[in-house]
mmCIF file of C-alpha atoms in Angstrom:
data_model
loop_
_atom_site.group_PDB
_atom_site.id
_atom_site.type_symbol
_atom_site.label_atom_id
_atom_site.label_comp_id
_atom_site.label_asym_id
_atom_site.label_seq_id
_atom_site.Cartn_x
_atom_site.Cartn_y
_atom_site.Cartn_z
ATOM 1 C CA UNK A 6 -33.245 -55.235 44.502
ATOM 2 C CA UNK A 7 -36.442 -53.123 44.056
ATOM 3 C CA UNK A 8 -34.792 -51.106 41.368
ATOM 4 C CA UNK A 9 -33.825 -54.374 39.451
ATOM 5 C CA UNK A 10 -37.368 -55.715 39.832
ATOM 6 C CA UNK A 11 -38.892 -52.489 38.425
ATOM 7 C CA UNK A 12 -36.309 -52.656 35.561
ATOM 8 C CA UNK A 13 -37.223 -56.165 34.750
ATOM 9 C CA UNK A 14 -41.050 -55.484 34.655
ATOM 10 C CA UNK A 15 -40.568 -52.292 32.638
ATOM 11 C CA UNK A 16 -38.191 -53.859 30.036
ATOM 12 C CA UNK A 17 -40.075 -57.041 29.496
ATOM 13 C CA UNK A 18 -43.501 -55.350 29.626
ATOM 14 C CA UNK A 19 -42.278 -52.638 27.249
ATOM 15 C CA UNK A 20 -41.001 -55.069 24.793
ATOM 16 C CA UNK A 21 -44.236 -57.131 24.839
ATOM 17 C CA UNK A 22 -46.278 -54.034 24.644
ATOM 18 C CA UNK A 23 -44.476 -52.699 21.629
ATOM 19 C CA UNK A 24 -44.610 -56.074 19.847
ATOM 20 C CA UNK A 25 -48.384 -56.391 20.332
ATOM 21 C CA UNK A 26 -48.770 -52.675 19.418
ATOM 22 C CA UNK A 27 -47.311 -53.488 16.005
ATOM 23 C CA UNK A 28 -50.058 -56.085 15.321
ATOM 24 C CA UNK A 29 -52.693 -53.775 16.674
ATOM 25 C CA UNK A 30 -51.643 -50.657 14.782
ATOM 26 C CA UNK A 31 -51.371 -52.385 11.386
ATOM 27 C CA UNK A 32 -54.661 -54.187 11.860
ATOM 28 C CA UNK A 33 -56.360 -50.947 12.714
ATOM 29 C CA UNK A 34 -54.705 -49.350 9.680
ATOM 30 C CA UNK A 35 -56.201 -51.882 7.417
ATOM 31 C CA UNK A 36 -59.623 -51.443 9.131
ATOM 32 C CA UNK A 37 -59.685 -54.888 10.682
ATOM 33 C CA UNK A 38 -61.631 -55.405 13.907
ATOM 34 C CA UNK A 39 -59.822 -55.938 17.216
ATOM 35 C CA UNK A 40 -61.560 -57.767 20.003
ATOM 36 C CA UNK A 41 -58.922 -57.537 22.717
ATOM 37 C CA UNK A 42 -55.483 -56.070 23.448
ATOM 38 C CA UNK A 43 -53.909 -57.737 26.399
ATOM 39 C CA UNK A 44 -50.571 -57.249 28.192
ATOM 40 C CA UNK A 45 -50.073 -60.554 29.845
ATOM 41 C CA UNK A 46 -52.173 -63.790 29.775
ATOM 42 C CA UNK A 47 -54.733 -65.322 31.997
ATOM 43 C CA UNK A 48 -57.273 -63.636 34.246
ATOM 44 C CA UNK A 49 -57.888 -59.846 33.692
ATOM 45 C CA UNK A 50 -56.490 -57.679 36.538
ATOM 46 C CA UNK A 51 -57.536 -54.223 35.067
ATOM 47 C CA UNK A 52 -58.675 -52.656 31.830
ATOM 48 C CA UNK A 53 -61.392 -50.800 29.951
ATOM 49 C CA UNK A 54 -63.427 -51.207 26.860
ATOM 50 C CA UNK A 55 -63.465 -48.767 23.972
ATOM 51 C CA UNK A 56 -65.708 -49.412 20.992
ATOM 52 C CA UNK A 57 -65.610 -53.087 20.404
ATOM 53 C CA UNK A 58 -62.080 -53.536 21.756
ATOM 54 C CA UNK A 59 -61.163 -54.559 25.253
ATOM 55 C CA UNK A 60 -57.866 -53.226 26.582
ATOM 56 C CA UNK A 61 -56.590 -55.145 29.624
ATOM 57 C CA UNK A 62 -53.715 -56.040 31.881
ATOM 58 C CA UNK A 63 -53.674 -59.807 32.727
ATOM 59 C CA UNK A 64 -52.261 -61.740 35.524
ATOM 60 C CA UNK A 65 -49.595 -63.840 33.850
ATOM 61 C CA UNK A 66 -46.777 -61.399 32.673
ATOM 62 C CA UNK A 67 -45.103 -63.823 30.170
ATOM 63 C CA UNK A 68 -46.386 -62.305 26.981
ATOM 64 C CA UNK A 69 -49.341 -60.599 25.494
ATOM 65 C CA UNK A 70 -51.680 -60.874 22.615
ATOM 66 C CA UNK A 71 -54.004 -59.013 20.219
ATOM 67 C CA UNK A 72 -57.135 -60.942 19.570
ATOM 68 C CA UNK A 73 -58.482 -60.007 16.033
ATOM 69 C CA UNK A 74 -62.034 -60.374 14.931
ATOM 70 C CA UNK A 75 -62.499 -63.529 12.774
ATOM 71 C CA UNK A 76 -58.969 -64.500 13.465
ATOM 72 C CA UNK A 77 -59.801 -68.275 13.307
ATOM 73 C CA UNK A 78 -62.189 -67.861 10.397
ATOM 74 C CA UNK A 79 -65.198 -67.666 12.598
ATOM 75 C CA UNK A 80 -68.169 -65.160 12.176
ATOM 76 C CA UNK A 81 -68.567 -62.403 14.758
ATOM 77 C CA UNK A 82 -71.772 -60.559 15.143
ATOM 78 C CA UNK A 83 -70.017 -57.574 16.700
ATOM 79 C CA UNK A 84 -68.027 -56.822 13.578
ATOM 80 C CA UNK A 85 -69.004 -56.578 9.883
ATOM 81 C CA UNK A 86 -67.616 -59.112 7.529
ATOM 82 C CA UNK A 87 -65.174 -56.540 5.909
ATOM 83 C CA UNK A 88 -63.556 -56.261 9.381
ATOM 84 C CA UNK A 89 -62.881 -59.929 9.922
ATOM 85 C CA UNK A 90 -59.191 -60.933 9.699
ATOM 86 C CA UNK A 91 -59.660 -64.266 7.919
ATOM 87 C CA UNK A 92 -61.627 -62.596 5.079
ATOM 88 C CA UNK A 93 -58.838 -60.108 4.210
ATOM 89 C CA UNK A 94 -56.326 -60.737 1.450
ATOM 90 C CA UNK A 95 -53.263 -62.779 2.408
ATOM 91 C CA UNK A 96 -50.824 -59.947 1.986
ATOM 92 C CA UNK A 97 -52.775 -57.776 4.432
ATOM 93 C CA UNK A 98 -52.834 -60.602 7.036
ATOM 94 C CA UNK A 99 -49.085 -61.156 6.475
ATOM 95 C CA UNK A 100 -48.457 -57.434 7.084
ATOM 96 C CA UNK A 101 -50.330 -57.656 10.411
ATOM 97 C CA UNK A 102 -48.510 -60.700 11.453
ATOM 98 C CA UNK A 103 -45.151 -59.410 10.560
ATOM 99 C CA UNK A 104 -45.783 -55.962 12.171
ATOM 100 C CA UNK A 105 -44.989 -57.389 15.655
ATOM 101 C CA UNK A 106 -41.332 -58.316 14.971
ATOM 102 C CA UNK A 107 -40.927 -55.146 12.697
ATOM 103 C CA UNK A 108 -41.987 -53.006 15.694
ATOM 104 C CA UNK A 109 -39.455 -54.811 17.848
ATOM 105 C CA UNK A 110 -36.695 -53.905 15.306
ATOM 106 C CA UNK A 111 -38.087 -50.389 15.305
ATOM 107 C CA UNK A 112 -37.972 -50.218 19.041
ATOM 108 C CA UNK A 113 -34.271 -51.246 19.095
ATOM 109 C CA UNK A 114 -33.518 -48.637 16.458
ATOM 110 C CA UNK A 115 -35.255 -45.905 18.463
ATOM 111 C CA UNK A 116 -33.405 -46.949 21.720
ATOM 112 C CA UNK A 117 -30.013 -46.994 19.984
ATOM 113 C CA UNK A 118 -30.764 -43.528 18.387
ATOM 114 C CA UNK A 119 -31.697 -42.135 21.791
ATOM 115 C CA UNK A 120 -28.464 -43.448 23.322
ATOM 116 C CA UNK A 121 -26.370 -42.100 20.603
ATOM 117 C CA UNK A 122 -27.924 -38.519 21.068
ATOM 118 C CA UNK A 123 -27.886 -38.790 24.841
ATOM 119 C CA UNK A 124 -24.416 -40.044 25.500
ATOM 120 C CA UNK A 125 -22.626 -40.305 22.132
ATOM 121 C CA UNK A 126 -21.216 -43.280 20.374
ATOM 122 C CA UNK A 127 -19.460 -45.757 22.634
ATOM 123 C CA UNK A 128 -16.161 -47.558 21.918
ATOM 124 C CA UNK A 129 -13.883 -49.744 23.790
ATOM 125 C CA UNK A 130 -10.696 -48.309 25.305
ATOM 126 C CA UNK A 131 -7.431 -50.199 24.670
ATOM 127 C CA UNK A 132 -7.138 -51.553 28.250
ATOM 128 C CA UNK A 133 -5.751 -54.994 29.034
ATOM 129 C CA UNK A 134 -8.228 -57.241 30.751
ATOM 130 C CA UNK A 135 -6.750 -60.673 31.452
ATOM 131 C CA UNK A 136 -3.211 -61.269 30.214
ATOM 132 C CA UNK A 137 -2.998 -64.751 28.742
ATOM 133 C CA UNK A 138 -0.203 -66.793 30.325
ATOM 134 C CA UNK A 139 2.723 -67.774 28.047
ATOM 135 C CA UNK A 140 1.696 -65.065 25.566
ATOM 136 C CA UNK A 141 3.957 -62.422 24.048
ATOM 137 C CA UNK A 142 2.164 -59.810 26.307
ATOM 138 C CA UNK A 143 2.902 -61.944 29.416
ATOM 139 C CA UNK A 144 6.515 -62.257 28.433
ATOM 140 C CA UNK A 145 6.850 -58.438 27.813
ATOM 141 C CA UNK A 146 5.449 -57.745 31.302
ATOM 142 C CA UNK A 147 1.876 -56.664 30.553
ATOM 143 C CA UNK A 148 -0.510 -56.345 33.569
ATOM 144 C CA UNK A 149 -4.186 -56.218 33.859
ATOM 145 C CA UNK A 150 -5.564 -52.623 33.427
ATOM 146 C CA UNK A 151 -2.629 -51.499 31.366
ATOM 147 C CA UNK A 152 -3.886 -48.867 28.883
ATOM 148 C CA UNK A 153 -2.006 -48.918 25.540
ATOM 149 C CA UNK A 154 -1.269 -45.243 24.597
ATOM 150 C CA UNK A 155 1.067 -45.707 21.614
ATOM 151 C CA UNK A 156 2.389 -48.533 19.311
ATOM 152 C CA UNK A 157 5.495 -47.656 17.471
ATOM 153 C CA UNK A 158 4.730 -43.951 18.321
ATOM 154 C CA UNK A 159 1.198 -43.947 16.779
ATOM 155 C CA UNK A 160 -1.438 -42.872 19.263
ATOM 156 C CA UNK A 161 -3.995 -45.625 20.129
ATOM 157 C CA UNK A 162 -7.366 -44.362 21.169
ATOM 158 C CA UNK A 163 -9.546 -47.385 20.929
ATOM 159 C CA UNK A 164 -9.393 -51.193 21.163
ATOM 160 C CA UNK A 165 -10.303 -51.418 17.477
ATOM 161 C CA UNK A 166 -7.412 -49.153 16.442
ATOM 162 C CA UNK A 167 -5.084 -51.330 18.623
ATOM 163 C CA UNK A 168 -6.140 -54.534 16.931
ATOM 164 C CA UNK A 169 -5.896 -53.065 13.420
ATOM 165 C CA UNK A 170 -2.372 -51.703 14.237
ATOM 166 C CA UNK A 171 -1.117 -55.004 15.639
ATOM 167 C CA UNK A 172 -2.440 -57.003 12.650
ATOM 168 C CA UNK A 173 -1.007 -54.456 10.198
ATOM 169 C CA UNK A 174 2.402 -55.120 11.668
ATOM 170 C CA UNK A 175 2.297 -58.762 10.369
ATOM 171 C CA UNK A 176 4.184 -60.230 13.246
ATOM 172 C CA UNK A 177 7.161 -57.855 13.528
ATOM 173 C CA UNK A 178 8.324 -56.602 16.914
ATOM 174 C CA UNK A 179 6.395 -53.640 18.268
ATOM 175 C CA UNK A 180 7.299 -50.925 20.653
ATOM 176 C CA UNK A 181 4.248 -50.522 22.922
ATOM 177 C CA UNK A 182 3.793 -47.811 25.532
ATOM 178 C CA UNK A 183 1.180 -48.294 28.274
ATOM 179 C CA UNK A 184 -0.266 -46.172 31.074
ATOM 180 C CA UNK A 185 0.099 -48.132 34.325
ATOM 181 C CA UNK A 186 -1.550 -46.329 37.163
ATOM 182 C CA UNK A 187 -0.488 -43.026 35.778
ATOM 183 C CA UNK A 188 3.141 -43.848 34.787
ATOM 184 C CA UNK A 189 4.295 -44.617 31.183
ATOM 185 C CA UNK A 190 5.837 -48.019 30.747
ATOM 186 C CA UNK A 191 7.550 -49.099 27.451
ATOM 187 C CA UNK A 192 7.677 -52.688 26.248
ATOM 188 C CA UNK A 193 8.890 -54.626 23.270
ATOM 189 C CA UNK A 194 6.414 -57.156 22.075
ATOM 190 C CA UNK A 195 6.579 -59.508 19.155
ATOM 191 C CA UNK A 196 2.965 -60.765 18.236
ATOM 192 C CA UNK A 197 2.380 -64.494 17.697
ATOM 193 C CA UNK A 198 0.567 -65.712 14.579
ATOM 194 C CA UNK A 199 -2.604 -67.601 15.674
ATOM 195 C CA UNK A 200 -5.423 -69.391 13.863
ATOM 196 C CA UNK A 201 -8.883 -69.404 15.345
ATOM 197 C CA UNK A 202 -12.597 -69.658 14.350
ATOM 198 C CA UNK A 203 -14.842 -66.609 14.022
ATOM 199 C CA UNK A 204 -18.511 -66.707 15.057
ATOM 200 C CA UNK A 205 -19.396 -67.509 11.587
ATOM 201 C CA UNK A 206 -17.195 -70.655 11.772
ATOM 202 C CA UNK A 207 -14.602 -69.254 9.498
ATOM 203 C CA UNK A 208 -10.867 -69.853 10.233
ATOM 204 C CA UNK A 209 -8.710 -66.781 10.263
ATOM 205 C CA UNK A 210 -4.988 -66.352 10.909
ATOM 206 C CA UNK A 211 -3.918 -63.140 12.656
ATOM 207 C CA UNK A 212 -1.048 -61.902 14.821
ATOM 208 C CA UNK A 213 -1.995 -61.384 18.465
ATOM 209 C CA UNK A 214 -0.143 -60.378 21.545
ATOM 210 C CA UNK A 215 -2.217 -62.195 24.148
ATOM 211 C CA UNK A 216 -4.457 -59.813 26.021
ATOM 212 C CA UNK A 217 -8.256 -59.928 26.461
ATOM 213 C CA UNK A 218 -10.151 -56.668 26.338
ATOM 214 C CA UNK A 219 -10.975 -54.957 29.573
ATOM 215 C CA UNK A 220 -14.423 -53.714 28.464
ATOM 216 C CA UNK A 221 -13.797 -50.117 29.609
ATOM 217 C CA UNK A 222 -15.723 -47.787 27.354
ATOM 218 C CA UNK A 223 -15.778 -44.096 26.416
ATOM 219 C CA UNK A 224 -18.008 -41.981 24.309
ATOM 220 C CA UNK A 225 -17.670 -39.500 21.538
ATOM 221 C CA UNK A 226 -20.157 -37.232 19.970
ATOM 222 C CA UNK A 227 -22.151 -38.790 17.156
ATOM 223 C CA UNK A 228 -21.870 -37.204 13.750
ATOM 224 C CA UNK A 229 -24.986 -35.478 12.397
ATOM 225 C CA UNK A 230 -28.406 -36.744 13.738
ATOM 226 C CA UNK A 231 -26.994 -40.234 14.253
ATOM 227 C CA UNK A 232 -29.694 -41.976 12.177
ATOM 228 C CA UNK A 233 -27.268 -43.842 9.965
ATOM 229 C CA UNK A 234 -25.252 -44.993 13.012
ATOM 230 C CA UNK A 235 -28.410 -46.133 14.760
ATOM 231 C CA UNK A 236 -29.513 -48.234 11.732
ATOM 232 C CA UNK A 237 -25.970 -49.742 11.508
ATOM 233 C CA UNK A 238 -26.110 -50.629 15.189
ATOM 234 C CA UNK A 239 -29.471 -52.290 14.725
ATOM 235 C CA UNK A 240 -28.338 -54.206 11.689
ATOM 236 C CA UNK A 241 -25.073 -55.326 13.228
ATOM 237 C CA UNK A 242 -26.787 -56.557 16.431
ATOM 238 C CA UNK A 243 -29.358 -58.387 14.229
ATOM 239 C CA UNK A 244 -26.582 -60.081 12.350
ATOM 240 C CA UNK A 245 -24.834 -61.132 15.538
ATOM 241 C CA UNK A 246 -28.156 -62.635 16.975
ATOM 242 C CA UNK A 247 -28.892 -64.523 13.740
ATOM 243 C CA UNK A 248 -25.257 -65.808 13.664
ATOM 244 C CA UNK A 249 -25.600 -66.927 17.292
ATOM 245 C CA UNK A 250 -28.693 -69.072 16.379
ATOM 246 C CA UNK A 251 -26.837 -70.423 13.475
ATOM 247 C CA UNK A 252 -23.814 -71.348 15.433
ATOM 248 C CA UNK A 253 -25.954 -73.028 18.126
ATOM 249 C CA UNK A 254 -27.312 -75.246 15.380
ATOM 250 C CA UNK A 255 -23.827 -75.848 14.099
ATOM 251 C CA UNK A 256 -22.843 -76.615 17.644
ATOM 252 C CA UNK A 257 -20.095 -74.019 17.468
ATOM 253 C CA UNK A 258 -21.852 -72.505 20.482
ATOM 254 C CA UNK A 259 -22.818 -75.054 23.291
ATOM 255 C CA UNK A 260 -26.483 -75.634 23.910
ATOM 256 C CA UNK A 261 -25.742 -74.908 27.492
ATOM 257 C CA UNK A 262 -25.514 -71.243 26.545
ATOM 258 C CA UNK A 263 -29.322 -71.027 25.754
ATOM 259 C CA UNK A 264 -31.081 -69.044 28.453
ATOM 260 C CA UNK A 265 -34.589 -68.436 29.475
ATOM 261 C CA UNK A 266 -36.539 -65.969 31.610
ATOM 262 C CA UNK A 267 -34.289 -66.348 34.629
ATOM 263 C CA UNK A 268 -31.176 -65.496 32.562
ATOM 264 C CA UNK A 269 -32.935 -62.480 31.017
ATOM 265 C CA UNK A 270 -33.904 -61.283 34.469
ATOM 266 C CA UNK A 271 -30.333 -61.770 35.670
ATOM 267 C CA UNK A 272 -28.943 -59.814 32.685
ATOM 268 C CA UNK A 273 -31.469 -56.852 33.222
ATOM 269 C CA UNK A 274 -30.631 -56.926 37.059
ATOM 270 C CA UNK A 275 -26.862 -56.617 36.217
ATOM 271 C CA UNK A 276 -27.671 -53.759 33.785
ATOM 272 C CA UNK A 277 -29.828 -51.968 36.391
ATOM 273 C CA UNK A 278 -26.741 -51.822 38.695
ATOM 274 C CA UNK A 279 -24.856 -49.854 36.090
ATOM 275 C CA UNK A 280 -27.533 -47.279 35.278
ATOM 276 C CA UNK A 281 -30.507 -46.539 32.989
ATOM 277 C CA UNK A 282 -28.386 -46.308 29.827
ATOM 278 C CA UNK A 283 -27.063 -49.913 30.235
ATOM 279 C CA UNK A 284 -30.665 -51.121 30.877
ATOM 280 C CA UNK A 285 -31.758 -49.404 27.705
ATOM 281 C CA UNK A 286 -28.959 -50.907 25.690
ATOM 282 C CA UNK A 287 -29.902 -54.432 26.935
ATOM 283 C CA UNK A 288 -33.615 -53.654 26.104
ATOM 284 C CA UNK A 289 -32.593 -52.855 22.684
ATOM 285 C CA UNK A 290 -30.745 -56.157 22.229
ATOM 286 C CA UNK A 291 -33.452 -58.229 23.758
ATOM 287 C CA UNK A 292 -35.917 -56.588 21.624
ATOM 288 C CA UNK A 293 -33.970 -57.698 18.497
ATOM 289 C CA UNK A 294 -33.793 -61.208 19.969
ATOM 290 C CA UNK A 295 -37.480 -61.174 20.406
ATOM 291 C CA UNK A 296 -38.064 -60.029 16.840
ATOM 292 C CA UNK A 297 -35.770 -62.729 15.368
ATOM 293 C CA UNK A 298 -37.245 -65.508 17.511
ATOM 294 C CA UNK A 299 -40.809 -64.497 16.390
ATOM 295 C CA UNK A 300 -39.745 -64.599 12.757
ATOM 296 C CA UNK A 301 -38.628 -68.241 12.976
ATOM 297 C CA UNK A 302 -40.786 -70.355 10.572
ATOM 298 C CA UNK A 303 -42.512 -72.254 13.455
ATOM 299 C CA UNK A 304 -46.334 -72.435 13.135
ATOM 300 C CA UNK A 305 -47.185 -70.980 16.538
ATOM 301 C CA UNK A 306 -44.895 -68.047 16.076
ATOM 302 C CA UNK A 307 -45.345 -65.049 13.803
ATOM 303 C CA UNK A 308 -42.814 -66.532 11.409
ATOM 304 C CA UNK A 309 -45.032 -69.600 10.905
ATOM 305 C CA UNK A 310 -48.216 -67.550 10.020
ATOM 306 C CA UNK A 311 -46.001 -65.475 7.494
ATOM 307 C CA UNK A 312 -45.070 -68.748 5.822
ATOM 308 C CA UNK A 313 -48.822 -69.704 5.623
ATOM 309 C CA UNK A 314 -49.645 -66.337 4.032
ATOM 310 C CA UNK A 315 -46.745 -66.677 1.605
ATOM 311 C CA UNK A 316 -47.927 -70.188 0.451
ATOM 312 C CA UNK A 317 -51.461 -68.932 0.103
ATOM 313 C CA UNK A 318 -50.131 -66.043 -2.076
ATOM 314 C CA UNK A 319 -47.930 -68.399 -4.253
ATOM 315 C CA UNK A 320 -50.504 -71.199 -4.559
ATOM 316 C CA UNK A 321 -53.631 -68.978 -4.553
ATOM 317 C CA UNK A 322 -55.421 -71.014 -1.893
ATOM 318 C CA UNK A 323 -55.145 -71.286 1.903
ATOM 319 C CA UNK A 324 -53.042 -74.004 3.569
ATOM 320 C CA UNK A 325 -55.415 -76.796 4.639
ATOM 321 C CA UNK A 326 -56.624 -76.903 8.165
ATOM 322 C CA UNK A 327 -55.280 -80.439 8.509
ATOM 323 C CA UNK A 328 -51.759 -79.469 7.643
ATOM 324 C CA UNK A 329 -51.978 -76.445 9.909
ATOM 325 C CA UNK A 330 -53.069 -78.580 12.743
ATOM 326 C CA UNK A 331 -50.209 -81.075 12.293
ATOM 327 C CA UNK A 332 -47.691 -78.225 11.923
ATOM 328 C CA UNK A 333 -49.014 -76.488 15.048
ATOM 329 C CA UNK A 334 -48.582 -79.622 17.263
ATOM 330 C CA UNK A 335 -45.037 -80.038 15.972
ATOM 331 C CA UNK A 336 -44.435 -76.359 16.541
ATOM 332 C CA UNK A 337 -45.746 -76.380 20.122
ATOM 333 C CA UNK A 338 -43.650 -79.558 20.925
ATOM 334 C CA UNK A 339 -40.483 -77.864 19.636
ATOM 335 C CA UNK A 340 -41.130 -74.733 21.642
ATOM 336 C CA UNK A 341 -41.782 -76.746 24.813
ATOM 337 C CA UNK A 342 -38.543 -78.674 24.335
ATOM 338 C CA UNK A 343 -36.727 -75.374 23.729
ATOM 339 C CA UNK A 344 -38.285 -73.566 26.797
ATOM 340 C CA UNK A 345 -37.531 -76.731 28.974
ATOM 341 C CA UNK A 346 -33.912 -76.701 27.847
ATOM 342 C CA UNK A 347 -33.692 -72.867 28.508
ATOM 343 C CA UNK A 348 -35.199 -73.192 31.991
ATOM 344 C CA UNK A 349 -32.974 -76.222 32.812
ATOM 345 C CA UNK A 350 -29.875 -74.229 31.823
ATOM 346 C CA UNK A 351 -31.091 -71.314 33.951
ATOM 347 C CA UNK A 352 -31.586 -73.485 36.999
ATOM 348 C CA UNK A 353 -28.240 -75.315 36.528
ATOM 349 C CA UNK A 354 -26.432 -71.874 36.344
ATOM 350 C CA UNK A 355 -28.193 -70.921 39.588
ATOM 351 C CA UNK A 356 -27.008 -74.086 41.375
ATOM 352 C CA UNK A 357 -23.433 -74.069 40.071
#
């Protein structure tokens, strides 16, 4: 339990720190003044001051912030005019705002890259999880934990190769050999053609035998330095997260699946039971989620401020304070509703 608590604090604290570090680093790169760099909100617990910047750890560990000089357009006697955020060109302000999510993507890439170098590239083994009743696999005698070794004499090393081989057969009868508790078992299976919807909502028709994957994994050495593979993993996971949000809007994924801080803590707790590599994998995925959520065009998030900067660049004048105030109220209301839904789902899952 203590290990899980430490993992939760380190993962969430690390993700927030890296996000705020992005804002801070690019602001300083452009020579903007920074008044405070805080990990957490509320009363200060510890910290120090260097130059005109206060670095602190605050009491409420639900986020963090970088307070820039002149962020709200006000004058500041401690910083010269050229260091004030509001007096910088819109493109520079946009870079500072976008740097938080970009750093979260960067962190995910670094974690994926480290995992590739440390343990190799993971892949799913062709092991049967649940055998679906009344399926071709059930009729042939498949059992949970059967590991497919060959299909029509061709060796099967991964779940992906197994799926590709079954689909390429286009519904004809297959001779499948499995390893069952160390002994080979041969079965004749005729796949059934099935139509289902993908995560993108597209209908596809493919032959299936009726087994769910068992989630047993193995690792193989990564080719070269692994940079390209790490980039692909970051990109693919980002696409999955975006598609998840789109499918929630389309109601292809139920609203009940939305989770909040309790769900995140539970996921990290489960990962901590499996080891540090699993925790790091989860941290990378959560970091991508954090980046994409912050890029949503909602006024109180980074994405909303990016939209303001883009509009200023296009129309060559700032968005009026009146419209900003209205948009901010709407954005806060939306986030409160979303957060309430997430917490409600978290509590409901705990009680069920």
